[in-house]
Coordinates of C-alpha atoms and ligand atoms in Angstrom, one line a residue:
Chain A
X1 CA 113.8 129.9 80.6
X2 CA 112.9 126.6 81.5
X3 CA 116.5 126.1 83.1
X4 CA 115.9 128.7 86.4
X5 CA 114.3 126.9 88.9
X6 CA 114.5 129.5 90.8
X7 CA 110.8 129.9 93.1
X8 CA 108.8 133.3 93.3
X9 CA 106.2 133.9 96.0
X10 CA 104.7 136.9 95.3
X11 CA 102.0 139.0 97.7
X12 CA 100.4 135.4 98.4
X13 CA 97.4 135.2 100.3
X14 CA 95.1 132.8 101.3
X15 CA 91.5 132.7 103.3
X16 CA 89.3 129.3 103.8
X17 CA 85.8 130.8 103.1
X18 CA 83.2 127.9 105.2
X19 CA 79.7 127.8 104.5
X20 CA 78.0 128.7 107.6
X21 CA 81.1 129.1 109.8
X22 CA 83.5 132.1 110.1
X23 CA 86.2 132.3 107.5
X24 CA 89.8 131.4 108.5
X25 CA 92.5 133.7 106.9
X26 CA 95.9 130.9 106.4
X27 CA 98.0 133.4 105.1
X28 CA 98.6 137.0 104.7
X29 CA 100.9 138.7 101.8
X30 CA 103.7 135.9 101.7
X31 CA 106.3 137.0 99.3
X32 CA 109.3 134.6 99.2
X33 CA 112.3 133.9 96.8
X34 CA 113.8 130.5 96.6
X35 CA 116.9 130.4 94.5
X36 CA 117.7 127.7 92.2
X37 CA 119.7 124.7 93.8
X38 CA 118.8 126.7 97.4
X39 CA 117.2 124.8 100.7
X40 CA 115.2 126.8 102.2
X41 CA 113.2 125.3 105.4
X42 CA 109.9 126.9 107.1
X43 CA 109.2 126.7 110.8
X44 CA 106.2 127.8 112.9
X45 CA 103.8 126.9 114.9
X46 CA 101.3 124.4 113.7
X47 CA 98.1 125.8 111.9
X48 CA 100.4 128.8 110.9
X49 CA 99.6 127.7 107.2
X50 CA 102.8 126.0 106.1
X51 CA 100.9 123.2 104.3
X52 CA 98.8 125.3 102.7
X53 CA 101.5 127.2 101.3
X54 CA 103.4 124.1 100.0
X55 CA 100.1 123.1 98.2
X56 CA 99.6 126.3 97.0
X57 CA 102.8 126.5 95.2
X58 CA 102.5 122.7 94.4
X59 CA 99.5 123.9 92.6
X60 CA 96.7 121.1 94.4
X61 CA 95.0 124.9 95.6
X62 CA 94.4 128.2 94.6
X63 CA 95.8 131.4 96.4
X64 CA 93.3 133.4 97.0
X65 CA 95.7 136.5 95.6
X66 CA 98.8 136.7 95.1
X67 CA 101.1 134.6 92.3
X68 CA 103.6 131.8 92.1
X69 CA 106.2 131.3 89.7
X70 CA 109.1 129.3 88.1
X71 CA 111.7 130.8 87.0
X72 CA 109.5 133.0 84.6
X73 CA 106.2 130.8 84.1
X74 CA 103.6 131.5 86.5
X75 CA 101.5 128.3 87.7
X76 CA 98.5 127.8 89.2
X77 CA 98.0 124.2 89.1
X78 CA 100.3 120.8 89.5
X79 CA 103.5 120.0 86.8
X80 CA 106.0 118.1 86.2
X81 CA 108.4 120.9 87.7
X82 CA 107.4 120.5 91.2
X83 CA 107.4 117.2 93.1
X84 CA 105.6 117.0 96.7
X85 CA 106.3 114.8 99.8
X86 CA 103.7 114.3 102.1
X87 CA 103.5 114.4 105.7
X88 CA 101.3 111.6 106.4
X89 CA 102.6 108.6 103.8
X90 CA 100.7 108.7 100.7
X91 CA 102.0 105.7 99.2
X92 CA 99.5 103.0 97.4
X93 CA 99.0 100.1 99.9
X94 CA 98.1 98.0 96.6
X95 CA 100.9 98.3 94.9
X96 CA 104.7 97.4 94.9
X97 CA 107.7 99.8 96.1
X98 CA 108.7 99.7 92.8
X99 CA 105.2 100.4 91.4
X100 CA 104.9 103.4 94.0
X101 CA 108.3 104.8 93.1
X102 CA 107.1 104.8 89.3
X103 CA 103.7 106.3 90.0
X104 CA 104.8 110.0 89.3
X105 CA 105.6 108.4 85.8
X106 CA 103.1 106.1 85.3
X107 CA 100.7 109.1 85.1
X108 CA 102.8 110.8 83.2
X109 CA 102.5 108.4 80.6
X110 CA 106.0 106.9 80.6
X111 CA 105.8 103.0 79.0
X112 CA 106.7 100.2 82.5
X113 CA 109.9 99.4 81.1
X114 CA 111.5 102.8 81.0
X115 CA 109.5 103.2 84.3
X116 CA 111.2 100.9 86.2
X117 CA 114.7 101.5 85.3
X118 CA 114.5 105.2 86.6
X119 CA 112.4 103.8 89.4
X120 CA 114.6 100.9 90.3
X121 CA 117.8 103.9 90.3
X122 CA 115.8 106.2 92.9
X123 CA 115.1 102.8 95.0
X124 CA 118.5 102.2 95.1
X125 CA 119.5 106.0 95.6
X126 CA 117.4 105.5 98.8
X127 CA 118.9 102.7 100.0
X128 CA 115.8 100.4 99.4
X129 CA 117.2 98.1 97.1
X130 CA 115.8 94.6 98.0
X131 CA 112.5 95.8 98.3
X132 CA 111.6 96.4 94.8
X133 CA 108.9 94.1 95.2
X134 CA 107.6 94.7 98.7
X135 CA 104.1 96.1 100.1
X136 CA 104.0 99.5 101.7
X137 CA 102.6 97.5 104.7
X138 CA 105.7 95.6 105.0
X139 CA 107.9 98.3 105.5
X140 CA 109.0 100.5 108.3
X141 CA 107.6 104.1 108.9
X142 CA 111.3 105.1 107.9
X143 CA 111.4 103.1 104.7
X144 CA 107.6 104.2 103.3
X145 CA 108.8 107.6 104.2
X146 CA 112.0 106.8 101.6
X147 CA 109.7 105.6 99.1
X148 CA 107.7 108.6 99.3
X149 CA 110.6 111.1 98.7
X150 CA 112.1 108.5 95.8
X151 CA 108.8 108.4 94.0
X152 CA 108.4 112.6 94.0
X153 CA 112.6 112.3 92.5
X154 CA 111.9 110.2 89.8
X155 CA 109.5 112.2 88.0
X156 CA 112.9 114.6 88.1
X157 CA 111.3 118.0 89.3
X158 CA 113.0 120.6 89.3
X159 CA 111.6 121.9 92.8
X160 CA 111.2 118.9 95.1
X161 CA 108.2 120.4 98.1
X162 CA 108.6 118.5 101.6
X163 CA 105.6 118.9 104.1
X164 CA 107.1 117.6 107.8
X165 CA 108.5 114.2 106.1
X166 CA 109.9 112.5 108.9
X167 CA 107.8 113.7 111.6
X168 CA 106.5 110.7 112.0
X169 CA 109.7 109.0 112.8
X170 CA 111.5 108.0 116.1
X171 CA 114.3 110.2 116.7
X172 CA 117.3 107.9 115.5
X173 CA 115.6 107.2 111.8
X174 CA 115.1 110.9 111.9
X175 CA 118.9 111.7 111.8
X176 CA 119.3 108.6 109.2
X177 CA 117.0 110.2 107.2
X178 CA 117.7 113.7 107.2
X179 CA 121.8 113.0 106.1
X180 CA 120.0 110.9 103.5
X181 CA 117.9 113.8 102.2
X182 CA 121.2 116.2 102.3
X183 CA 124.1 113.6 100.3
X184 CA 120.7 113.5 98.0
X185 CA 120.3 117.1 97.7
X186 CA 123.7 117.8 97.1
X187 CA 124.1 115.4 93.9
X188 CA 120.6 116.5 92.5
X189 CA 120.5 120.3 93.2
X190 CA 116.9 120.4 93.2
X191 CA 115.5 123.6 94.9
X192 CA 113.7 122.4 98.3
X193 CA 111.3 124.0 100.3
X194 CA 111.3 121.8 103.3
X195 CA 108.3 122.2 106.0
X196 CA 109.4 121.1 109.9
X197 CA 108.7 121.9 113.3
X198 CA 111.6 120.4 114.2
X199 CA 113.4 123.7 114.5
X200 CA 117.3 121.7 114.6
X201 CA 116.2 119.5 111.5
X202 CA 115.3 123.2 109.8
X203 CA 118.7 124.8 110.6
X204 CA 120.8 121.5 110.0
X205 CA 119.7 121.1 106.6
X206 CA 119.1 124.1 105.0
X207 CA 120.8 127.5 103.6
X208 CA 118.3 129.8 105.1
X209 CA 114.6 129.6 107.7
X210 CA 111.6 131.2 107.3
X211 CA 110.0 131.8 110.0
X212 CA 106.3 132.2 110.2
X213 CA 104.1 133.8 112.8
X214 CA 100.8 132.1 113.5
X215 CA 97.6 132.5 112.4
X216 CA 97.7 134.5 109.8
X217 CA 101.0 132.7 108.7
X218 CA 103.2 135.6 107.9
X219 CA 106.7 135.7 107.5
X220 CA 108.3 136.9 110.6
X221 CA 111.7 136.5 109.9
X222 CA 114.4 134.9 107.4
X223 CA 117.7 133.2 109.0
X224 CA 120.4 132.7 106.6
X225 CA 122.2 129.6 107.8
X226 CA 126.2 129.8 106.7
X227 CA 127.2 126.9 108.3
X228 CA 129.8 125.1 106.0
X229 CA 129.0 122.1 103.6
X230 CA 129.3 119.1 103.7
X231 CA 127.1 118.8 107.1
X232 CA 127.1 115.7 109.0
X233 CA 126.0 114.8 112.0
X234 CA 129.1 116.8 114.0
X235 CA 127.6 120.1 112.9
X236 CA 124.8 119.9 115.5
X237 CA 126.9 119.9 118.8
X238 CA 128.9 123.0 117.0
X239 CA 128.7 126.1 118.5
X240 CA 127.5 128.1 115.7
X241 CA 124.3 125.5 115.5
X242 CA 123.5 125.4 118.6
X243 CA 122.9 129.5 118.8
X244 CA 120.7 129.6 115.9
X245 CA 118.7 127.0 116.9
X246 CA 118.3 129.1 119.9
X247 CA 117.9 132.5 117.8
X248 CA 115.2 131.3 115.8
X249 CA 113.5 129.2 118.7
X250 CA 113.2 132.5 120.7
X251 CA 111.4 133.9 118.1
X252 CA 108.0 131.7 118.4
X253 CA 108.7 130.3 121.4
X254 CA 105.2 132.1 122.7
X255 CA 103.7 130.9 119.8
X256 CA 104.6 127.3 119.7
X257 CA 104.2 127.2 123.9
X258 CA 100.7 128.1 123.4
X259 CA 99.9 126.1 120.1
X260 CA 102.0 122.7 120.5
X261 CA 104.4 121.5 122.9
X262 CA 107.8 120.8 121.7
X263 CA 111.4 120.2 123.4
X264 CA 114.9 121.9 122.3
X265 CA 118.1 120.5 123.3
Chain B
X1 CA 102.4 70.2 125.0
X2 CA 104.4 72.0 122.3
X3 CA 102.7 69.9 119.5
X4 CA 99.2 71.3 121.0
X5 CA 101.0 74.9 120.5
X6 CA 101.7 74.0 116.8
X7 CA 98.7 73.0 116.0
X8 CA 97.3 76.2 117.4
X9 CA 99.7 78.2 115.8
X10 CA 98.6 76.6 112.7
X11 CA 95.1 77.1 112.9
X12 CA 95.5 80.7 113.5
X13 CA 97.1 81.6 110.6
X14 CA 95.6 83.0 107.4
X15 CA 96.4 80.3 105.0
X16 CA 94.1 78.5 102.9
X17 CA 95.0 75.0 104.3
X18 CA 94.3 76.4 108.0
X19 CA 91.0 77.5 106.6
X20 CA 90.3 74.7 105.3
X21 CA 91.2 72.9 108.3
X22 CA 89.0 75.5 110.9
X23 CA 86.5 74.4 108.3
X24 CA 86.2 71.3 108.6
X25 CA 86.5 71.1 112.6
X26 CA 83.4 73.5 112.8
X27 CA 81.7 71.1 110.7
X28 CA 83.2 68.0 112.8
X29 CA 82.0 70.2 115.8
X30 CA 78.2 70.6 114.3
X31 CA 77.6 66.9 113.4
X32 CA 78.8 65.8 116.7
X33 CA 76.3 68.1 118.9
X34 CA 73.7 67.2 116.6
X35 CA 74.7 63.5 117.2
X36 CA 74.7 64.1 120.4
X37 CA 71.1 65.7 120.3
X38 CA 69.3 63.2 118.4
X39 CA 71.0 60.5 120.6
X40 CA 69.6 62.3 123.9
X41 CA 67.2 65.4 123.8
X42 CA 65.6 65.5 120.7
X43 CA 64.0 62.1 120.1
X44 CA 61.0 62.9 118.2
X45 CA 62.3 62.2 114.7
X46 CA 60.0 64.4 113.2
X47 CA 61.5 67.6 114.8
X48 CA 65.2 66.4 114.4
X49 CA 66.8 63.4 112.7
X50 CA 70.3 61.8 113.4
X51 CA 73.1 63.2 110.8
X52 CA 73.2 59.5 109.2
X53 CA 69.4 60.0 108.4
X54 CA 70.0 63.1 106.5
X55 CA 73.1 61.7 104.9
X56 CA 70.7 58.9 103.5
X57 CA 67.9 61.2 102.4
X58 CA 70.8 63.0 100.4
X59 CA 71.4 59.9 98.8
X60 CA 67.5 59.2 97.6
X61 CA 67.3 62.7 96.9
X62 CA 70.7 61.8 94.5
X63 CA 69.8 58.2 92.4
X64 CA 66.3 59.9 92.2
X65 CA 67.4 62.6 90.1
X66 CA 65.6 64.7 92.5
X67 CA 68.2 67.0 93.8
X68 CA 69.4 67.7 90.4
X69 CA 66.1 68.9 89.1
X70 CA 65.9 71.4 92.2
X71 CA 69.4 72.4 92.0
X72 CA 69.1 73.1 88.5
X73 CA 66.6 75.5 89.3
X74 CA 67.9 77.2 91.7
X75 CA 71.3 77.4 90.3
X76 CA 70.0 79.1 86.8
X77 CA 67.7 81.7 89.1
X78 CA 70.8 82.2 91.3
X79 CA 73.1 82.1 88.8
X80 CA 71.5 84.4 86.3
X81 CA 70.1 87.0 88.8
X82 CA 73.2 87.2 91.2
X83 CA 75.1 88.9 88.6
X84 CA 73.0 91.1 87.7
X85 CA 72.2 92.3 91.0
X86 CA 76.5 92.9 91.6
X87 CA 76.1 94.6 88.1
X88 CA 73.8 97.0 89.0
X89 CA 75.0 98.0 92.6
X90 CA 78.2 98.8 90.9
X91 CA 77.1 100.6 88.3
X92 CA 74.3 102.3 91.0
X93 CA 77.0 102.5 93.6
X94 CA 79.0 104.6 91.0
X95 CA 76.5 106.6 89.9
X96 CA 75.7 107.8 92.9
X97 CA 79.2 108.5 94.2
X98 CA 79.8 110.7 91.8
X99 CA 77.1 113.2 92.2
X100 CA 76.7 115.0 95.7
X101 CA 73.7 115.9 94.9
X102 CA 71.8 112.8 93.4
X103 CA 73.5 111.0 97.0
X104 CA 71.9 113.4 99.4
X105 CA 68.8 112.6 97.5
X106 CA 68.6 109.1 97.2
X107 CA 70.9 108.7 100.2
X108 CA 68.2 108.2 102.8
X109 CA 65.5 105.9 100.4
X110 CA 68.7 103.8 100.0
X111 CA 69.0 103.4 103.9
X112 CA 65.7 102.6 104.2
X113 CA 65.5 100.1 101.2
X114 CA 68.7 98.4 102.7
X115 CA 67.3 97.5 106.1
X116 CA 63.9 96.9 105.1
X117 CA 63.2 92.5 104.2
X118 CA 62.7 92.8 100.9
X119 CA 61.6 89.5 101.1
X120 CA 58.8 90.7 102.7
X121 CA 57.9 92.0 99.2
X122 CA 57.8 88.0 97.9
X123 CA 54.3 87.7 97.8
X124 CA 53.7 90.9 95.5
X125 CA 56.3 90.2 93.5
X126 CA 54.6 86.9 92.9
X127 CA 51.5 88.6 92.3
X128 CA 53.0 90.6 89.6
X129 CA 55.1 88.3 87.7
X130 CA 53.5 84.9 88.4
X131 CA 55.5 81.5 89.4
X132 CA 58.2 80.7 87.8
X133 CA 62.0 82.0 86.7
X134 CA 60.7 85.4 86.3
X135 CA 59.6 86.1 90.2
X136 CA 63.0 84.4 91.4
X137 CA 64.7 86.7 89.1
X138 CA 63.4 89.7 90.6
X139 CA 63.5 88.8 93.9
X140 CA 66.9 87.8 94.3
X141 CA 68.3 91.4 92.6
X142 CA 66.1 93.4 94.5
X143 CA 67.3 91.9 97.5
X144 CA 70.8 91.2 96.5
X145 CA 71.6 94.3 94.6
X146 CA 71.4 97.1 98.0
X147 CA 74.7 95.9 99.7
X148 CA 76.8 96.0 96.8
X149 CA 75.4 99.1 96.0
X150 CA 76.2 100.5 99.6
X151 CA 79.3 99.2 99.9
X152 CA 80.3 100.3 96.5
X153 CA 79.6 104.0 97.2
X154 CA 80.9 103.6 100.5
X155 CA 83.9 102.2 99.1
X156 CA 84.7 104.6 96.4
X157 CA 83.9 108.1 98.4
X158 CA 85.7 106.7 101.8
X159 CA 89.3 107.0 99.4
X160 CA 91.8 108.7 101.5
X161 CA 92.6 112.2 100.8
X162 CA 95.8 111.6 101.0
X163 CA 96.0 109.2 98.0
X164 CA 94.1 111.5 96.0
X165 CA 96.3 114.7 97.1
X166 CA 99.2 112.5 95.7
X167 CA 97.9 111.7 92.5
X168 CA 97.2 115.7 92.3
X169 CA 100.2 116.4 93.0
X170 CA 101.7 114.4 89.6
X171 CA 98.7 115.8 87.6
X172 CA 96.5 113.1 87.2
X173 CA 93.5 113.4 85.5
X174 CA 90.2 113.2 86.8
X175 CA 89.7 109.5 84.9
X176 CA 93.6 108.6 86.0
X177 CA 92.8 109.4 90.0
X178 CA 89.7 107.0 89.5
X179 CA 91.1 103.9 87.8
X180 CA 94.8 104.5 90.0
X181 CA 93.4 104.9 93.2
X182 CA 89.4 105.5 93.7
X183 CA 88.3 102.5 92.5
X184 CA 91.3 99.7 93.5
X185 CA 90.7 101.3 97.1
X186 CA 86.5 100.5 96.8
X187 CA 87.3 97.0 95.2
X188 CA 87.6 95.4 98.7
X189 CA 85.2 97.2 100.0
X190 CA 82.5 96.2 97.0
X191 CA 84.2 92.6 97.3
X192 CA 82.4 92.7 100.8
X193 CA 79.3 94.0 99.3
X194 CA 78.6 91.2 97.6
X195 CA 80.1 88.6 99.8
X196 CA 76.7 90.4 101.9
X197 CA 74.8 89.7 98.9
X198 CA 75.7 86.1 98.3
X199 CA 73.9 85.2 101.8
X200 CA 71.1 87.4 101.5
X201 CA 70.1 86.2 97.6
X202 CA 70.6 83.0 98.8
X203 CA 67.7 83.3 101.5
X204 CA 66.1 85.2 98.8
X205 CA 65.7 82.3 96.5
X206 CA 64.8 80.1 98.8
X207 CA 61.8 82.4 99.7
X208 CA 61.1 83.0 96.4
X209 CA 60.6 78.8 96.0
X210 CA 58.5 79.0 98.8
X211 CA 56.2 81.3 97.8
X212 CA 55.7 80.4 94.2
X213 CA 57.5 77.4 91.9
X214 CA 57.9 73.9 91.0
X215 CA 61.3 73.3 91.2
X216 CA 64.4 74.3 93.8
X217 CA 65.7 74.0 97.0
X218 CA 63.0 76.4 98.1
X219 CA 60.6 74.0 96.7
X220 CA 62.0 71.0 97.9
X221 CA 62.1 72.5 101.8
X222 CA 58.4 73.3 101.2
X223 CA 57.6 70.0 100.0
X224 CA 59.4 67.7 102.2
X225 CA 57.9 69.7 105.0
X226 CA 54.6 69.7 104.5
X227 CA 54.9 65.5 104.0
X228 CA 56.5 65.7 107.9
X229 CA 60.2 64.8 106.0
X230 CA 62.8 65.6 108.6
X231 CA 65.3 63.8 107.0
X232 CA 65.0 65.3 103.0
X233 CA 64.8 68.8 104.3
X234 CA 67.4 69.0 106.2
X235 CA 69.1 67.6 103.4
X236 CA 68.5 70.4 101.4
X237 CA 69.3 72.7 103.9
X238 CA 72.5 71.5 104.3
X239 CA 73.0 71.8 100.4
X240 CA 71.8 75.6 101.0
X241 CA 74.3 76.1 103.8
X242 CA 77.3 74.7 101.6
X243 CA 76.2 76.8 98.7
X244 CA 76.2 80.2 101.0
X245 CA 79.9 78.8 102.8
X246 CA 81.4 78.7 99.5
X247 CA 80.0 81.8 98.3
X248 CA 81.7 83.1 101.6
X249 CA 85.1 81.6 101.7
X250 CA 85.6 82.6 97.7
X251 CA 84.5 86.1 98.6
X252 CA 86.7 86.2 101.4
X253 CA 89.5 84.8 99.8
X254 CA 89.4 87.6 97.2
X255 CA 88.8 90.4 99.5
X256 CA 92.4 89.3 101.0
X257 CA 93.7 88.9 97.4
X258 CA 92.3 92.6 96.6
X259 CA 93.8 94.3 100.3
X260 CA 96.3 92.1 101.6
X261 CA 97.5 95.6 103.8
X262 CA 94.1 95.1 105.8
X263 CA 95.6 92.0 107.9
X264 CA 98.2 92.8 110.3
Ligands
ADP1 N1 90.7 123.1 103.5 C1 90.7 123.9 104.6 N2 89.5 124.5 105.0 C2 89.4 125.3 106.0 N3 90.5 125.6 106.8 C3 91.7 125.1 106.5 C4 91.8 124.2 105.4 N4 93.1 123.8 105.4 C5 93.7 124.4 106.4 N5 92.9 125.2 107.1 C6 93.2 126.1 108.2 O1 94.2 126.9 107.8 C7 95.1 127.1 108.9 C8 96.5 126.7 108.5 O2 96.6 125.3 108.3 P1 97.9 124.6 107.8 O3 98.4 125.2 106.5 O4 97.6 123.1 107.7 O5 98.9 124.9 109.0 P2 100.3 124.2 109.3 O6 100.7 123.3 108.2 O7 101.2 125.4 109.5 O8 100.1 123.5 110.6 C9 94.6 126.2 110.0 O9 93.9 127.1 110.9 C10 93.7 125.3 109.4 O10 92.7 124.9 110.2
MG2 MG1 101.0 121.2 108.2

């Protein structure tokens, strides 16, 4: 029971009640399946309710119908079976790489010793070894964004949530970074959900896109992605790429024209 | 040319000998000006004496025992009332950050305490408690204790969501998300709080030794004043201005200690 990490959205609904101001409905009757070991990305325009779904099923809010499930255990608030990555790096500026990689644990309860030695495996696992004992502040957007997704590893989830994690970056890191979270995918077999605008990033790393429609997010359409693995960076001048980057672009270009402006090769 | 350059490359960084160095030249700086002044301008000796004078009042005020009589004094006020005044803001400053409501309430009478002079109160609080320890006491918390308590709410409700979202995330409890992140992100902030403090109890005291004692800086000012003593009260002026640059650089120094992601 506890060995399906298979994800189960189910008739998921959510609307921000304000005090004083009119409500805002995020999301309307998502139901979504992600299968154990799958990667499953989500595009849409921005304030389609993306994050809010990712923290709904990471538990840090309530739907306001509508369940989520692992495997067969519903859950409604944060475990150890989902791990998030933030957009916006969330790392403590007080303390050490290695202290930030072992945070997940450190609340968890887990003694330093044991601690660091899983930590000091996912800093080397992202390349950050060397900088065990460096500040956030002395690192580059690409490597805080590395610590971020090693410190939501190392508390070994079994569904690791992504919310735009290198959106922040330049272009080149980017590329770096997304091969990085794919070799690292395909030795853990986590189940992702992975949150982009980046609509190439979306079909380049995962098995199948959601696509929402905007406000209220609903799910417009699901792309299954059957380009062979291994990917590397080749697979993005491919032919076969190329068009579904343009399939699923098609489908909220309106949207994103009038919400955000965004270029497609 | 490129040895000027070093040396200004030097003084600009953040090091402690730097400081110590920008320290001194400001102090150099000072004493020459006011050289400079007494040698020109200002020749009436009882408005302004030469440096040297002062230097030598320092002295008499030193073999006559004097100046450890007043420090004394001032030091045990200081030193037993500062405390307590970085005590209680804490411990106020926490209090009120965790209630919404008891912060919208007391919120604005906390504004208004904090930029009123409480040493405007000094007489009354004279008038209460007498001359003496007591009235110092007083004095110097109630003036010293509305920074830190600002700051120290400030501090702990400005945490980043962010941080807080990510210590969610792994299930931290409510006690875990404020010893792992709430509070080390106010400690800076509280740090400068009472760095605030330091210089405002420090002009406390030395009101409070106006108004009502026999002993300490305060006293001594008063004194050496009212006997048309340039020279011994600028002395202890100068002790009063070391005092509150310490009290700075140490509370500085430990502010970077406590956020060293704050420079650059
Ligand atoms: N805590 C909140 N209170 C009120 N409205 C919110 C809150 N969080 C998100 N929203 C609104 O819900 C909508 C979806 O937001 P979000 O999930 O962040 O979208 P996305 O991640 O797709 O850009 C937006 O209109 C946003 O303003
Ligand atoms: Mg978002």
């Amino acid at each position: 029971m506890t060995d399906d990490a298979t994800l189960h959205i189910r008739g998921v609904n959510k609307t921000f009640l304000r005090t004083g101001k009119p409500s805002v409905e995020a999301l309307r009757d998502i139901d979504l399946t992600v299968k154990d070991g799958e990667f499953v990305a989500i595009v849409g325009a921005s304030g389609s309710g993306k994050s809010t779904l990712l923290r709904i099923i990471d538990g840090l809010m309530p739907a306001s119908s509508g369940t989520i499930a692992v495997g067969s255990r519903a859950v409604s608030r944060p475990g150890p079976d989902r791990a998030m990555v933030f957009q916006n790096d969330s790392l403590l500026p007080w303390k050490t790489v290695i202290e930030n990689v072992g945070y997940g644990l450190a609340i968890g309860g887990m003694a330093r010793a044991e601690r660091e030695a899983i930590a000091r495996r996912f800093i080397e696992l992202a390349g950050l070894r060397g900088f065990e004992h460096h500040y956030p502040h002395q690192l580059s957007g690409g490597m805080r964004q590395r610590v971020n997704v090693a410190r939501a590893l190392a508390v070994d989830p079994r569904i690791l949530l992504l919310d735009e994690p290198f959106a922040a970056l330049d272009a080149q890191t980017r590329e770096i970074m997304q091969a990085e979270l794919l070799s690292i995918w395909g030795r853990q077999k986590k189940t992702v959900v992975l949150i982009t605008h980046q609509i190439d990033e979306a079909v380049f790393l995962s098995d199948r896109v959601v696509v929402f429609s905007a406000r209220p997010g609903q799910i417009r359409a699901e792309i299954p992605i059957d380009l062979p693995r291994p990917r590397d960076l080749e697979v993005k001048r491919s032919l076969a790429f190329v068009q579904l980057v343009d399939e699923i672009w098609k489908l909220i270009e309106h949207e994103v024209r009038l919400g955000m402006s965004l270029a497609v090769d | 040319m490129t040895f000027w350059q070093k040396t200004y490359a030097f003084l600009e960084r953040e090091t402690r000998s730097a400081t110590l160095v920008r320290v001194l030249l400001s102090i150099a700086f000072v004493l020459i000006v006011w050289e400079l002044l007494t040698a020109t301008l200002v020749t009436n000796r009882l408005l302004l004496v030469p440096p040297q004078e002062v230097f030598e009042a320092l002295m008499r005020e030193v073999r006559s025992g004097a100046v450890w009589t007043n420090g004394l004094a001032t030091c045990l006020a200081v030193g037993a009332s500062f405390p307590v005044a970085v005590l209680v803001g804490i411990a106020g400053g926490l209090l009120l950050s965790s209630s919404r409501l008891m912060s919208l309430t007391a919120g604005p009478m906390l504004t208004a305490l904090y930029s009123v002079p409480i040493v405007a109160l000094a007489p009354l609080v004279i008038a209460w408690l007498g001359l003496g320890f007591a009235s110092k006491f007083v004095l110097v918390v109630l003036i010293a204790v509305f920074p830190v308590l600002v700051t120290t709410e400030t501090g702990l409700r400005s945490t980043d969501r962010g941080l807080i979202d990510a210590a969610r995330s792994f299930n931290a409890s409510k006690w875990q998300i404020f010893t792992t992140v709430t509070l080390p992100y106010a400690l800076p902030f509280i740090v400068s709080g009472i760095r605030v403090a330091w210089a405002r109890a420090l002009v406390g005291i030395v009101v409070a030794e106006f108004f009502g004692s026999f002993a300490g800086f305060g006293f001594a000012i008063l004194a050496a004043g009212q006997t048309f003593d340039t020279a011994t009260l600028l002395a202890y002026v100068m002790l009063l201005g070391a005092m509150g640059l310490i009290g700075s650089l140490v509370f500085e120094a430990i502010e970077r200690r406590l956020a060293p992601w704050r420079q650059e």
